[in-house]
C-alpha atoms as a PDB file:
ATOM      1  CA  UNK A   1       0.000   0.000   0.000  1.00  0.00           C
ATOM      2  CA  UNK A   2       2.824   2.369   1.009  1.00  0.00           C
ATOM      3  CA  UNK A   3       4.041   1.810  -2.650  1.00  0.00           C
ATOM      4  CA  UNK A   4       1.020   2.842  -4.090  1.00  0.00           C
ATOM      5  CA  UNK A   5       1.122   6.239  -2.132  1.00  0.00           C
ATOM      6  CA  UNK A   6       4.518   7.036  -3.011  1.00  0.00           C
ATOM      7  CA  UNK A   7       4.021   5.976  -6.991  1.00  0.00           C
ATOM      8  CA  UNK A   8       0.665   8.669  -6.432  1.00  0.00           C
ATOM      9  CA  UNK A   9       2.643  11.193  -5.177  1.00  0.00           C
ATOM     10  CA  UNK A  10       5.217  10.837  -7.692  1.00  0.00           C
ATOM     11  CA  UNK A  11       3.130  10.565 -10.510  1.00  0.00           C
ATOM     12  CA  UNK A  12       1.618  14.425  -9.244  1.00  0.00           C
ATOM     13  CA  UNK A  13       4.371  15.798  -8.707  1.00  0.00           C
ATOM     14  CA  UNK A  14       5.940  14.821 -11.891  1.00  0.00           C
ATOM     15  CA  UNK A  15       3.704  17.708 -13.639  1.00  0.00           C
ATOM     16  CA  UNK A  16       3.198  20.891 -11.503  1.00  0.00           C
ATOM     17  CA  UNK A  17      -0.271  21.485 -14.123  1.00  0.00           C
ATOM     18  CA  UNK A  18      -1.746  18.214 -12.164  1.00  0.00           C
ATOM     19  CA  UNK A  19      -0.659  19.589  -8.898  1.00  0.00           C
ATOM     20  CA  UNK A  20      -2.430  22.855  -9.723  1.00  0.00           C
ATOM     21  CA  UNK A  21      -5.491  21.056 -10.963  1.00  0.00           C
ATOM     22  CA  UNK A  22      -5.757  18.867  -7.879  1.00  0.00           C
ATOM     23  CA  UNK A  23      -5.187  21.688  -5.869  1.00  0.00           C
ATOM     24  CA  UNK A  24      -8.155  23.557  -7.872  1.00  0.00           C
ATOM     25  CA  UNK A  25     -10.359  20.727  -7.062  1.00  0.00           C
ATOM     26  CA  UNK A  26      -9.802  20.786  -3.320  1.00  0.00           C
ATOM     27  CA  UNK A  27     -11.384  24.015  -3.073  1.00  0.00           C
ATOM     28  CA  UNK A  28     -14.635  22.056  -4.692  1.00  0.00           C
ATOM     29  CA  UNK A  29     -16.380  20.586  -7.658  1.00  0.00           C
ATOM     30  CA  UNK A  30     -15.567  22.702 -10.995  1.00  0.00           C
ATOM     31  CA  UNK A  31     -16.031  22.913 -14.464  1.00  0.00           C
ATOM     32  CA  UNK A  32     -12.953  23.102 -16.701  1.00  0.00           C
ATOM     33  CA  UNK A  33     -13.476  26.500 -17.836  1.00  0.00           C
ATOM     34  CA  UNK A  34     -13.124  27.417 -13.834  1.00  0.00           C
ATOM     35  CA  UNK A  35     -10.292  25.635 -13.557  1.00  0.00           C
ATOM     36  CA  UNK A  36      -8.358  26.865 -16.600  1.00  0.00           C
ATOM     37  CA  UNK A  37      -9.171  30.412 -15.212  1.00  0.00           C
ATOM     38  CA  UNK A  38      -8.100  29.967 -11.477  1.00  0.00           C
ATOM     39  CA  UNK A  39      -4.606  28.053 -12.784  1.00  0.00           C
ATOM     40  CA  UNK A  40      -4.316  30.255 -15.958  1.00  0.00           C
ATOM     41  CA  UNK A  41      -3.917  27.106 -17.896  1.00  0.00           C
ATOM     42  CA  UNK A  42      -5.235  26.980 -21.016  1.00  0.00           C
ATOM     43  CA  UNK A  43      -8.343  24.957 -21.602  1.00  0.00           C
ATOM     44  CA  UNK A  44      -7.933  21.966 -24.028  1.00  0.00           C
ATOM     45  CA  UNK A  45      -4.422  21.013 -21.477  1.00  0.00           C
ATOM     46  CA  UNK A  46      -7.046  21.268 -18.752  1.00  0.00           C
ATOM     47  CA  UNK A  47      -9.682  18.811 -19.971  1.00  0.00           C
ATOM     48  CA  UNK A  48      -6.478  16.848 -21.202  1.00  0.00           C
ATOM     49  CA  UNK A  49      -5.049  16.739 -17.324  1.00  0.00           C
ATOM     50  CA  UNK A  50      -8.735  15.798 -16.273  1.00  0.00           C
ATOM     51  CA  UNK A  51      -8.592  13.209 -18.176  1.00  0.00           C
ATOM     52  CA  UNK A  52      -5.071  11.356 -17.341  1.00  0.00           C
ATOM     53  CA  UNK A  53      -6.514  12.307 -13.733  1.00  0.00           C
ATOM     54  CA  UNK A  54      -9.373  10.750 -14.641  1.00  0.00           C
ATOM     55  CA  UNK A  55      -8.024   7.467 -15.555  1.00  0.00           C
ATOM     56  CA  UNK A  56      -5.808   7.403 -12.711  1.00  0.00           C
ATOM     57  CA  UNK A  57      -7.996   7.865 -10.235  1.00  0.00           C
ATOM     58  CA  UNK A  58      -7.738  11.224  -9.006  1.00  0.00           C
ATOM     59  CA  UNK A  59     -10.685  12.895  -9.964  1.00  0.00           C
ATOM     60  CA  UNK A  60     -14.029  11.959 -11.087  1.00  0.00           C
ATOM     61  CA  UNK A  61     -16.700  13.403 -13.418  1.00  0.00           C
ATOM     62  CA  UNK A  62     -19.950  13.781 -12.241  1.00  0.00           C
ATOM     63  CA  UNK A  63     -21.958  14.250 -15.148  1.00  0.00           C
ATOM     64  CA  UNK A  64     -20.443  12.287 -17.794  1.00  0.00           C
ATOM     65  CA  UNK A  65     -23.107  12.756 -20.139  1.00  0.00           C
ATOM     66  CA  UNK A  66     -22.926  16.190 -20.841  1.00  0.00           C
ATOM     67  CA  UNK A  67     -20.937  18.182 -23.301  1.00  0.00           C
ATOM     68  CA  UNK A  68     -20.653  21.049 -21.649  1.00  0.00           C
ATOM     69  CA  UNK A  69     -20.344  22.264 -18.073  1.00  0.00           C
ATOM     70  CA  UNK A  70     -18.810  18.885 -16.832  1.00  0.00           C
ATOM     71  CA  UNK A  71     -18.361  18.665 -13.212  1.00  0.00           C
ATOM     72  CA  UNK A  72     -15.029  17.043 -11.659  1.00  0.00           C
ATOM     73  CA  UNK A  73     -14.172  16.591  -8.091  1.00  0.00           C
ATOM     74  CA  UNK A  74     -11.433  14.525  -6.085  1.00  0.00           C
ATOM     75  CA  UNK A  75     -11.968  11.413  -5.641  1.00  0.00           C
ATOM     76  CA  UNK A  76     -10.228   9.723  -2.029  1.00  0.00           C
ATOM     77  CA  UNK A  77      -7.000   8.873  -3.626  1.00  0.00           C
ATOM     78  CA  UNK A  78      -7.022  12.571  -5.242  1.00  0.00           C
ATOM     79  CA  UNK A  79      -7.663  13.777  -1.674  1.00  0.00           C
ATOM     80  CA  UNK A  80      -5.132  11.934   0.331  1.00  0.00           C
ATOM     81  CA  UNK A  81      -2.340  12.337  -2.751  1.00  0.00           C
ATOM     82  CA  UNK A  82      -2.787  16.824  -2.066  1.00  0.00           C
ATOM     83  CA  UNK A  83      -3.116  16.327   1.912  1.00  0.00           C
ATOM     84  CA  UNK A  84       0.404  14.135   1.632  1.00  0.00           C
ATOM     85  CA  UNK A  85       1.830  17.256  -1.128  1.00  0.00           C
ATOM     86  CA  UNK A  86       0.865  20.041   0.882  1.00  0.00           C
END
């Protein structure tokens, strides 16, 4: 398990863009748009992170079926990886 954590932690740090969209999501559930604003990331390497978070387990979309305005928050791995980085 202790593996796991440390191969989490290195996988975040590894790009300081996931860091700052991790840290994005801890303040709450967002849409990309919010994110790219608050990070000053652009947009289409947001919903690119979201989705390499995505399949990682970091962060989860809660409304998968819509276009726009999809809504991402942390999942528990997402949480404990930022509480371990901060």
């Amino acid at each position: 398990m202790e593996n796991e954590i440390i191969e989490s932690v290195a996988f975040i740090k590894s790009s300081k863009n996931r860091y700052k969209v991790l840290y994005s999501l801890s303040e709450g559930i967002k849409i990309p748009s919010e994110i790219s604003r608050e990070t000053e990331i652009r947009l289409n390497h947001v919903s690119a992170l979201l989705k390499d978070l995505k399949e990682n387990g970091y962060v989860v979309c809660l409304n998968e079926n819509y276009k726009k305005g999809r809504m991402y928050a942390l999942t528990e791995t997402g949480k404990n990886v930022l509480n371990i980085l901060k």
